[in-house]
mmCIF file of C-alpha atoms in Angstrom:
data_model
loop_
_atom_site.group_PDB
_atom_site.id
_atom_site.type_symbol
_atom_site.label_atom_id
_atom_site.label_comp_id
_atom_site.label_asym_id
_atom_site.label_seq_id
_atom_site.Cartn_x
_atom_site.Cartn_y
_atom_site.Cartn_z
ATOM 1 C CA MET A 1 91.549 126.014 108.026
ATOM 2 C CA LYS A 2 89.662 128.591 108.596
ATOM 3 C CA ARG A 3 89.616 132.012 107.039
ATOM 4 C CA LYS A 4 87.599 134.715 108.684
ATOM 5 C CA LEU A 5 83.946 134.308 107.902
ATOM 6 C CA PHE A 6 81.202 136.733 108.668
ATOM 7 C CA VAL A 7 77.879 134.933 108.358
ATOM 8 C CA PRO A 8 74.381 135.879 109.480
ATOM 9 C CA MET A 9 72.346 132.730 110.155
ATOM 10 C CA LEU A 10 69.108 132.382 112.017
ATOM 11 C CA MET A 11 69.735 134.228 115.308
ATOM 12 C CA THR A 12 73.492 133.996 114.850
ATOM 13 C CA THR A 13 75.415 137.153 115.399
ATOM 14 C CA VAL A 14 76.794 138.464 112.123
ATOM 15 C CA PHE A 15 80.584 137.621 111.866
ATOM 16 C CA LEU A 16 80.828 134.094 110.041
ATOM 17 C CA ALA A 17 122.919 91.301 85.618
ATOM 18 C CA SER A 18 126.206 90.209 85.471
ATOM 19 C CA CYS A 19 127.878 87.992 82.729
ATOM 20 C CA GLY A 20 129.498 84.517 83.295
ATOM 21 C CA THR A 21 130.656 81.403 81.480
ATOM 22 C CA GLU A 22 128.192 79.009 80.008
ATOM 23 C CA PRO A 23 127.232 76.249 82.453
ATOM 24 C CA THR A 24 128.628 72.797 81.776
ATOM 25 C CA GLU A 25 126.420 69.813 81.042
ATOM 26 C CA ASN A 26 126.285 68.811 84.755
ATOM 27 C CA GLN A 27 125.786 72.340 86.036
ATOM 28 C CA THR A 28 122.533 74.111 86.623
ATOM 29 C CA ALA A 29 122.274 77.623 85.324
ATOM 30 C CA ALA A 30 121.602 80.182 88.024
ATOM 31 C CA PRO A 31 118.250 81.880 87.650
ATOM 32 C CA VAL A 32 118.377 85.195 85.834
ATOM 33 C CA VAL A 33 117.095 88.149 87.823
ATOM 34 C CA GLU A 34 116.114 91.165 85.801
ATOM 35 C CA LYS A 35 117.088 94.484 87.207
ATOM 36 C CA GLU A 36 115.337 97.749 86.600
ATOM 37 C CA GLU A 37 117.171 100.000 84.292
ATOM 38 C CA SER A 38 118.626 102.975 86.005
ATOM 39 C CA THR A 39 117.930 106.398 84.646
ATOM 40 C CA THR A 40 119.696 109.712 84.794
ATOM 41 C CA GLU A 41 116.658 111.639 83.647
ATOM 42 C CA GLN A 42 116.164 114.719 85.768
ATOM 43 C CA VAL A 43 112.712 115.676 86.896
ATOM 44 C CA PRO A 44 112.203 119.349 85.861
ATOM 45 C CA ASP A 45 111.874 121.836 88.670
ATOM 46 C CA ARG A 46 108.896 124.045 87.763
ATOM 47 C CA TRP A 47 109.505 126.360 90.665
ATOM 48 C CA GLU A 48 111.228 129.626 89.910
ATOM 49 C CA ALA A 49 112.982 131.880 92.414
ATOM 50 C CA THR A 50 110.868 134.864 93.261
ATOM 51 C CA ALA A 51 112.422 138.134 92.153
ATOM 52 C CA ALA A 52 113.556 140.593 94.811
ATOM 53 C CA ASP A 53 111.181 143.417 95.555
ATOM 54 C CA THR A 54 108.195 141.277 94.557
ATOM 55 C CA GLU A 55 105.145 142.148 96.629
ATOM 56 C CA VAL A 56 103.046 139.206 97.835
ATOM 57 C CA SER A 57 99.377 139.918 98.448
ATOM 58 C CA HIS A 58 96.197 138.096 99.279
ATOM 59 C CA ILE A 59 97.386 135.065 101.236
ATOM 60 C CA HIS A 60 94.439 132.689 101.116
ATOM 61 C CA GLY A 61 95.982 129.639 102.743
ATOM 62 C CA ALA A 62 99.222 128.431 104.278
ATOM 63 C CA GLY A 63 100.917 125.315 105.646
ATOM 64 C CA PHE A 64 103.658 122.768 105.128
ATOM 65 C CA TRP A 65 104.126 120.537 102.077
ATOM 66 C CA GLN A 66 104.694 116.859 102.638
ATOM 67 C CA ASP A 67 108.480 117.506 102.504
ATOM 68 C CA GLY A 68 108.133 120.107 105.251
ATOM 69 C CA ARG A 69 108.580 123.216 103.146
ATOM 70 C CA PRO A 70 106.272 126.123 103.986
ATOM 71 C CA VAL A 71 103.762 126.981 101.254
ATOM 72 C CA ILE A 72 101.295 129.812 100.818
ATOM 73 C CA ALA A 73 98.465 130.301 98.338
ATOM 74 C CA THR A 74 98.357 133.798 96.853
ATOM 75 C CA HIS A 75 96.507 135.883 94.305
ATOM 76 C CA THR A 76 98.866 134.596 91.600
ATOM 77 C CA GLY A 77 99.383 131.000 92.538
ATOM 78 C CA LEU A 78 101.506 128.940 94.917
ATOM 79 C CA MET A 79 104.787 129.944 96.671
ATOM 80 C CA GLU A 80 107.116 127.759 98.768
ATOM 81 C CA PHE A 81 109.994 128.689 101.011
ATOM 82 C CA ARG A 82 113.401 127.051 100.572
ATOM 83 C CA GLU A 83 116.700 127.607 102.312
ATOM 84 C CA ASP A 84 117.621 130.373 99.861
ATOM 85 C CA GLY A 85 114.247 132.105 99.829
ATOM 86 C CA TRP A 86 110.846 132.041 98.161
ATOM 87 C CA TYR A 87 109.967 130.214 94.956
ATOM 88 C CA GLU A 88 106.854 130.363 92.725
ATOM 89 C CA LEU A 89 105.239 127.511 90.804
ATOM 90 C CA SER A 90 105.410 128.496 87.146
ATOM 91 C CA SER A 91 102.275 126.578 86.180
ATOM 92 C CA ASN A 92 98.706 126.697 87.468
ATOM 93 C CA ARG A 93 99.048 130.259 88.639
ATOM 94 C CA HIS A 94 95.469 130.535 89.784
ATOM 95 C CA ASP A 95 93.952 132.842 92.373
ATOM 96 C CA TYR A 96 93.362 130.108 94.946
ATOM 97 C CA MET A 97 90.761 130.667 97.645
ATOM 98 C CA GLY A 98 89.982 128.433 100.590
ATOM 99 C CA PHE A 99 93.334 126.682 100.118
ATOM 100 C CA GLU A 100 93.542 123.662 102.467
ATOM 101 C CA LEU A 101 96.428 121.161 102.694
ATOM 102 C CA VAL A 102 95.740 117.430 103.111
ATOM 103 C CA ALA A 103 98.150 114.488 103.562
ATOM 104 C CA ASP A 104 99.171 114.191 99.914
ATOM 105 C CA GLY A 105 98.033 117.456 98.335
ATOM 106 C CA PHE A 106 95.437 120.148 98.768
ATOM 107 C CA TYR A 107 91.924 121.342 98.106
ATOM 108 C CA ALA A 108 91.107 124.870 96.877
ATOM 109 C CA SER A 109 88.620 127.020 95.055
ATOM 110 C CA GLY A 110 89.007 130.435 93.506
ATOM 111 C CA HIS A 111 89.532 131.855 90.039
ATOM 112 C CA PRO A 112 91.548 130.466 87.133
ATOM 113 C CA ALA A 113 94.533 132.180 85.545
ATOM 114 C CA GLN A 114 93.818 134.039 82.313
ATOM 115 C CA ASP A 115 95.495 131.385 80.122
ATOM 116 C CA SER A 116 93.739 128.554 81.933
ATOM 117 C CA PRO A 117 91.277 126.097 80.303
ATOM 118 C CA TYR A 118 89.199 126.036 83.478
ATOM 119 C CA LYS A 119 85.924 127.864 83.855
ATOM 120 C CA ASN A 120 85.562 130.728 86.278
ATOM 121 C CA PRO A 121 85.086 130.117 89.176
ATOM 122 C CA LEU A 122 87.080 126.921 89.808
ATOM 123 C CA GLY A 123 84.562 125.183 92.032
ATOM 124 C CA VAL A 124 86.332 122.511 94.077
ATOM 125 C CA VAL A 125 89.864 121.617 92.986
ATOM 126 C CA ARG A 126 92.024 118.712 94.245
ATOM 127 C CA GLY A 127 95.760 119.405 93.755
ATOM 128 C CA THR A 128 98.658 116.904 93.842
ATOM 129 C CA GLU A 129 102.387 117.059 93.011
ATOM 130 C CA LYS A 130 102.606 120.378 94.794
ATOM 131 C CA GLY A 131 100.019 121.906 92.534
ATOM 132 C CA GLU A 132 101.421 120.739 89.203
ATOM 133 C CA THR A 133 98.452 118.415 88.756
ATOM 134 C CA LEU A 134 94.871 119.572 89.322
ATOM 135 C CA GLU A 135 91.567 117.764 89.235
ATOM 136 C CA ILE A 136 88.219 119.516 89.233
ATOM 137 C CA ARG A 137 85.940 117.735 91.660
ATOM 138 C CA SER A 138 82.730 119.681 91.248
ATOM 139 C CA LEU A 139 80.956 122.986 90.686
ATOM 140 C CA GLU A 140 83.380 124.312 88.079
ATOM 141 C CA GLY A 141 81.983 127.591 86.716
ATOM 142 C CA GLU A 142 79.503 127.828 89.608
ATOM 143 C CA ALA A 143 81.071 128.149 93.033
ATOM 144 C CA ASP A 144 83.970 130.076 94.568
ATOM 145 C CA PHE A 145 84.414 128.818 98.104
ATOM 146 C CA HIS A 146 86.284 131.469 100.120
ATOM 147 C CA TYR A 147 85.455 129.558 103.291
ATOM 148 C CA MET A 148 86.492 125.926 103.051
ATOM 149 C CA SER A 149 88.118 123.520 105.477
ATOM 150 C CA ALA A 150 89.452 120.022 104.713
ATOM 151 C CA GLY A 151 90.352 117.271 107.149
ATOM 152 C CA PHE A 152 94.067 116.649 106.726
ATOM 153 C CA GLU A 153 93.668 112.857 106.850
ATOM 154 C CA SER A 154 89.912 112.397 106.341
ATOM 155 C CA GLU A 155 89.563 114.843 103.436
ATOM 156 C CA SER A 156 86.060 115.730 104.583
ATOM 157 C CA LEU A 157 85.175 119.200 103.342
ATOM 158 C CA TYR A 158 83.159 121.764 105.239
ATOM 159 C CA VAL A 159 82.297 124.967 103.408
ATOM 160 C CA TYR A 160 80.174 128.066 103.461
ATOM 161 C CA LEU A 161 78.566 128.922 100.138
ATOM 162 C CA GLU A 162 78.052 132.665 99.686
ATOM 163 C CA GLN A 163 76.231 132.726 96.338
ATOM 164 C CA ALA A 164 73.705 130.228 95.034
ATOM 165 C CA THR A 165 74.570 127.717 92.353
ATOM 166 C CA LYS A 166 72.156 125.959 90.037
ATOM 167 C CA GLU A 167 71.240 123.476 92.757
ATOM 168 C CA LEU A 168 72.615 124.865 96.060
ATOM 169 C CA ALA A 169 71.310 127.797 98.083
ATOM 170 C CA PRO A 170 73.710 129.880 100.206
ATOM 171 C CA GLY A 171 74.632 128.223 103.447
ATOM 172 C CA PHE A 172 76.802 125.665 105.207
ATOM 173 C CA TYR A 173 77.564 122.365 103.504
ATOM 174 C CA ARG A 174 79.635 119.241 104.024
ATOM 175 C CA SER A 175 81.202 116.810 101.567
ATOM 176 C CA LEU A 176 82.343 113.407 102.796
ATOM 177 C CA ASP A 177 83.489 112.264 99.337
ATOM 178 C CA GLY A 178 86.264 114.733 98.646
ATOM 179 C CA GLY A 179 84.194 117.514 97.126
ATOM 180 C CA VAL A 180 82.295 115.439 94.601
ATOM 181 C CA SER A 181 78.932 116.099 96.218
ATOM 182 C CA PHE A 182 77.590 118.329 99.014
ATOM 183 C CA GLU A 183 74.758 118.140 101.492
ATOM 184 C CA PRO A 184 73.531 120.880 103.838
ATOM 185 C CA MET A 185 74.489 121.066 107.504
ATOM 186 C CA LYS A 186 71.604 121.678 109.899
ATOM 187 C CA MET A 187 73.778 123.797 112.259
ATOM 188 C CA ASP A 188 71.553 123.283 115.331
ATOM 189 C CA GLY A 189 73.009 124.787 118.485
ATOM 190 C CA ILE A 190 74.707 127.836 117.012
ATOM 191 C CA GLU A 191 71.730 130.199 117.528
ATOM 192 C CA GLY A 192 72.798 133.520 118.972
ATOM 193 C CA ARG A 193 76.499 132.906 118.464
ATOM 194 C CA GLY A 194 78.881 134.676 116.141
ATOM 195 C CA ILE A 195 80.732 132.568 113.601
ATOM 196 C CA ALA A 196 84.112 133.727 112.372
ATOM 197 C CA GLY A 197 85.290 130.477 110.789
ATOM 198 C CA ILE A 198 84.816 126.751 110.280
ATOM 199 C CA MET A 199 87.416 123.983 110.641
ATOM 200 C CA ALA A 200 87.350 120.234 109.933
ATOM 201 C CA ASP A 201 88.926 117.827 112.369
ATOM 202 C CA ALA A 202 92.106 116.339 110.990
ATOM 203 C CA SER A 203 91.115 112.660 111.167
ATOM 204 C CA GLU A 204 87.445 112.307 112.251
ATOM 205 C CA PRO A 205 85.338 112.719 109.079
ATOM 206 C CA GLU A 206 82.203 113.981 110.807
ATOM 207 C CA ARG A 207 83.867 116.162 113.389
ATOM 208 C CA VAL A 208 83.848 119.878 112.664
ATOM 209 C CA PHE A 209 84.369 123.051 114.678
ATOM 210 C CA VAL A 210 83.012 126.586 114.321
ATOM 211 C CA TYR A 211 84.624 129.432 116.158
ATOM 212 C CA GLY A 212 84.258 133.169 116.758
ATOM 213 C CA PRO A 213 83.733 135.824 119.439
ATOM 214 C CA ASP A 214 81.759 133.379 121.576
ATOM 215 C CA GLY A 215 84.404 130.649 121.576
ATOM 216 C CA ILE A 216 84.571 127.237 119.911
ATOM 217 C CA LEU A 217 81.688 124.820 119.265
ATOM 218 C CA VAL A 218 82.073 121.248 118.057
ATOM 219 C CA SER A 219 79.889 118.849 116.092
ATOM 220 C CA ASP A 220 80.378 115.055 115.848
ATOM 221 C CA ASP A 221 77.593 114.506 113.343
ATOM 222 C CA GLY A 222 78.875 116.463 110.346
ATOM 223 C CA GLY A 223 77.618 119.848 111.465
ATOM 224 C CA ASP A 224 73.984 119.000 112.179
ATOM 225 C CA THR A 225 74.267 119.700 115.895
ATOM 226 C CA PHE A 226 76.838 121.687 117.830
ATOM 227 C CA GLU A 227 77.755 121.986 121.511
ATOM 228 C CA PRO A 228 80.257 124.250 123.296
ATOM 229 C CA PHE A 229 83.864 123.112 123.258
ATOM 230 C CA ASN A 230 85.508 126.284 124.544
ATOM 231 C CA ASP A 231 83.186 129.246 125.013
ATOM 232 C CA GLN A 232 85.368 131.473 127.103
ATOM 233 C CA ARG A 233 87.349 133.432 124.529
ATOM 234 C CA ASN A 234 87.147 135.325 121.229
ATOM 235 C CA ILE A 235 88.775 132.923 118.741
ATOM 236 C CA VAL A 236 90.140 134.474 115.527
ATOM 237 C CA THR A 237 91.629 131.450 113.795
ATOM 238 C CA MET A 238 92.224 127.718 114.392
ATOM 239 C CA ALA A 239 94.214 124.734 113.092
ATOM 240 C CA ALA A 240 93.976 120.984 113.628
ATOM 241 C CA ALA A 241 96.359 118.002 113.528
ATOM 242 C CA LYS A 242 95.613 114.462 114.638
ATOM 243 C CA GLY A 243 94.989 114.699 118.369
ATOM 244 C CA GLN A 244 95.782 118.396 118.463
ATOM 245 C CA LEU A 245 94.117 121.758 118.176
ATOM 246 C CA ALA A 246 95.771 125.155 117.961
ATOM 247 C CA TYR A 247 93.861 128.406 118.251
ATOM 248 C CA ILE A 248 94.489 132.090 118.589
ATOM 249 C CA ALA A 249 92.349 134.102 120.965
ATOM 250 C CA LYS A 250 92.025 137.914 121.062
ATOM 251 C CA THR A 251 91.816 139.749 124.332
ATOM 252 C CA GLY A 252 91.496 143.511 123.876
ATOM 253 C CA THR A 253 94.284 144.391 121.442
ATOM 254 C CA SER A 254 96.475 141.343 122.247
ATOM 255 C CA PHE A 255 96.505 137.801 120.930
ATOM 256 C CA ASP A 256 97.274 134.465 122.633
ATOM 257 C CA LEU A 257 98.159 131.183 120.932
ATOM 258 C CA MET A 258 97.187 127.972 122.615
ATOM 259 C CA VAL A 259 98.045 124.367 121.571
ATOM 260 C CA SER A 260 95.789 121.648 123.016
ATOM 261 C CA ASP A 261 96.660 117.975 123.232
ATOM 262 C CA LEU A 262 93.294 116.307 122.987
ATOM 263 C CA ILE A 263 94.616 112.912 124.087
ATOM 264 C CA GLU A 264 96.571 114.091 127.151
ATOM 265 C CA GLU A 265 94.020 116.849 127.769
ATOM 266 C CA THR A 266 96.763 119.418 128.246
ATOM 267 C CA GLU A 267 97.151 122.908 126.875
ATOM 268 C CA THR A 268 100.315 124.905 126.212
ATOM 269 C CA THR A 269 100.691 128.648 125.590
ATOM 270 C CA VAL A 270 103.007 129.629 122.737
ATOM 271 C CA GLU A 271 104.248 133.199 122.683
ATOM 272 C CA LEU A 272 103.403 134.883 119.412
ATOM 273 C CA PRO A 273 105.604 137.189 117.391
ATOM 274 C CA SER A 274 104.889 140.905 117.830
ATOM 275 C CA MET A 275 101.521 141.879 116.366
ATOM 276 C CA ASN A 276 99.838 145.219 115.660
ATOM 277 C CA ALA A 277 96.539 146.464 114.203
ATOM 278 C CA GLU A 278 97.819 145.864 110.648
ATOM 279 C CA SER A 279 99.114 142.355 111.237
ATOM 280 C CA VAL A 280 96.384 140.323 112.858
ATOM 281 C CA PRO A 281 96.464 136.507 112.503
ATOM 282 C CA ILE A 282 94.504 135.141 109.557
ATOM 283 C CA GLU A 283 96.038 131.697 108.808
ATOM 284 C CA LEU A 284 97.326 129.045 111.214
ATOM 285 C CA PHE A 285 98.654 125.533 110.465
ATOM 286 C CA ILE A 286 100.068 122.900 112.814
ATOM 287 C CA GLN A 287 102.036 119.756 111.874
ATOM 288 C CA GLU A 288 104.334 117.605 114.006
ATOM 289 C CA GLY A 289 105.045 120.346 116.458
ATOM 290 C CA ARG A 290 105.687 123.015 113.876
ATOM 291 C CA LEU A 291 103.378 126.006 113.414
ATOM 292 C CA LEU A 292 102.975 128.301 110.414
ATOM 293 C CA LEU A 293 101.305 131.686 110.825
ATOM 294 C CA ALA A 294 100.233 134.224 108.229
ATOM 295 C CA THR A 295 98.939 137.682 109.168
ATOM 296 C CA SER A 296 96.738 140.243 107.480
ATOM 297 C CA ASP A 297 99.727 142.359 106.286
ATOM 298 C CA ASN A 298 101.026 139.287 104.401
ATOM 299 C CA SER A 299 103.747 138.411 106.858
ATOM 300 C CA VAL A 300 104.611 134.718 107.329
ATOM 301 C CA TYR A 301 106.256 133.094 110.371
ATOM 302 C CA VAL A 302 107.304 129.515 111.275
ATOM 303 C CA PHE A 303 107.621 128.165 114.793
ATOM 304 C CA ASP A 304 109.910 125.121 115.104
ATOM 305 C CA GLY A 305 109.076 124.305 118.683
ATOM 306 C CA GLU A 306 111.509 126.749 120.204
ATOM 307 C CA LYS A 307 111.309 130.076 118.335
ATOM 308 C CA TRP A 308 109.550 131.984 115.559
ATOM 309 C CA THR A 309 111.344 132.729 112.286
ATOM 310 C CA GLN A 310 109.943 135.356 109.951
ATOM 311 C CA LEU A 311 109.926 134.207 106.366
ATOM 312 C CA LEU A 312 108.078 137.116 104.796
ATOM 313 C CA LYS A 313 107.700 140.627 106.153
ATOM 314 C CA ALA A 314 104.653 142.557 105.074
ATOM 315 C CA GLY A 315 104.608 140.830 101.721
ATOM 316 C CA LYS A 316 108.080 142.056 100.651
ATOM 317 C CA ILE A 317 110.540 139.615 99.049
ATOM 318 C CA ASN A 318 114.088 140.652 99.978
#
């Protein structure tokens, strides 16, 4: 997924039971089938309605939960949108960075909440149950990955490490075991090109894209070698679903959103909501024909295949 990344590298431009009678003697008793006991216990809802006039800032990831609800990762934890407005998760209110949704949860990094038992920074976190359950995968207390992308189905991680850890120097890394271990990417073929972001393919573990002012490059060997995929436009953000890519290109002061079907080899233009200098696209997510877009002024939009609906305007909860 994908956040803007400005990275100098080599010659790269800087951007990066029922009862019955007893049976008689000649009758055979019917087998007894045990039934599971029903329960009326209610699962607690740990999501609280967000108060009016709340200001949302620092959106560091966005997408759709498995139930289809939009979700954003913010400076103070996770928020989801329901029919009656925005809700916040009352637990695990961490400052998530590099938030990336996968088929049954998410990956993230960032900084723990003040009352958290986790070390700062978080390293690599795997979240399930909509963020109620967290598992530290690696690098707790060492790494804060602002730039991390996870394959939605494959769960391959591709990251850029800005500051050295005990064992890792700054640079590009991949993890094919869900963030438990990392190995460096060679990044051959990117020389002289600006990198604005990195994005894992949704289903192919070793397929990864980089994008920026010189277009899109693709690697099929885990980021060791890259070749041009689309080098005609300035790409500001991307998203991937199985067999699909979506990307936003900037031309002058305007933006264009394209959705590519990689199987049919077709491309469709989707008209974007109105943008300005303060609301440039920063987060894009695609799933089953729906798109979610977040902009730099903390606005959030959903496209349902026919039109855009604004869920959050400039970070203001109504």
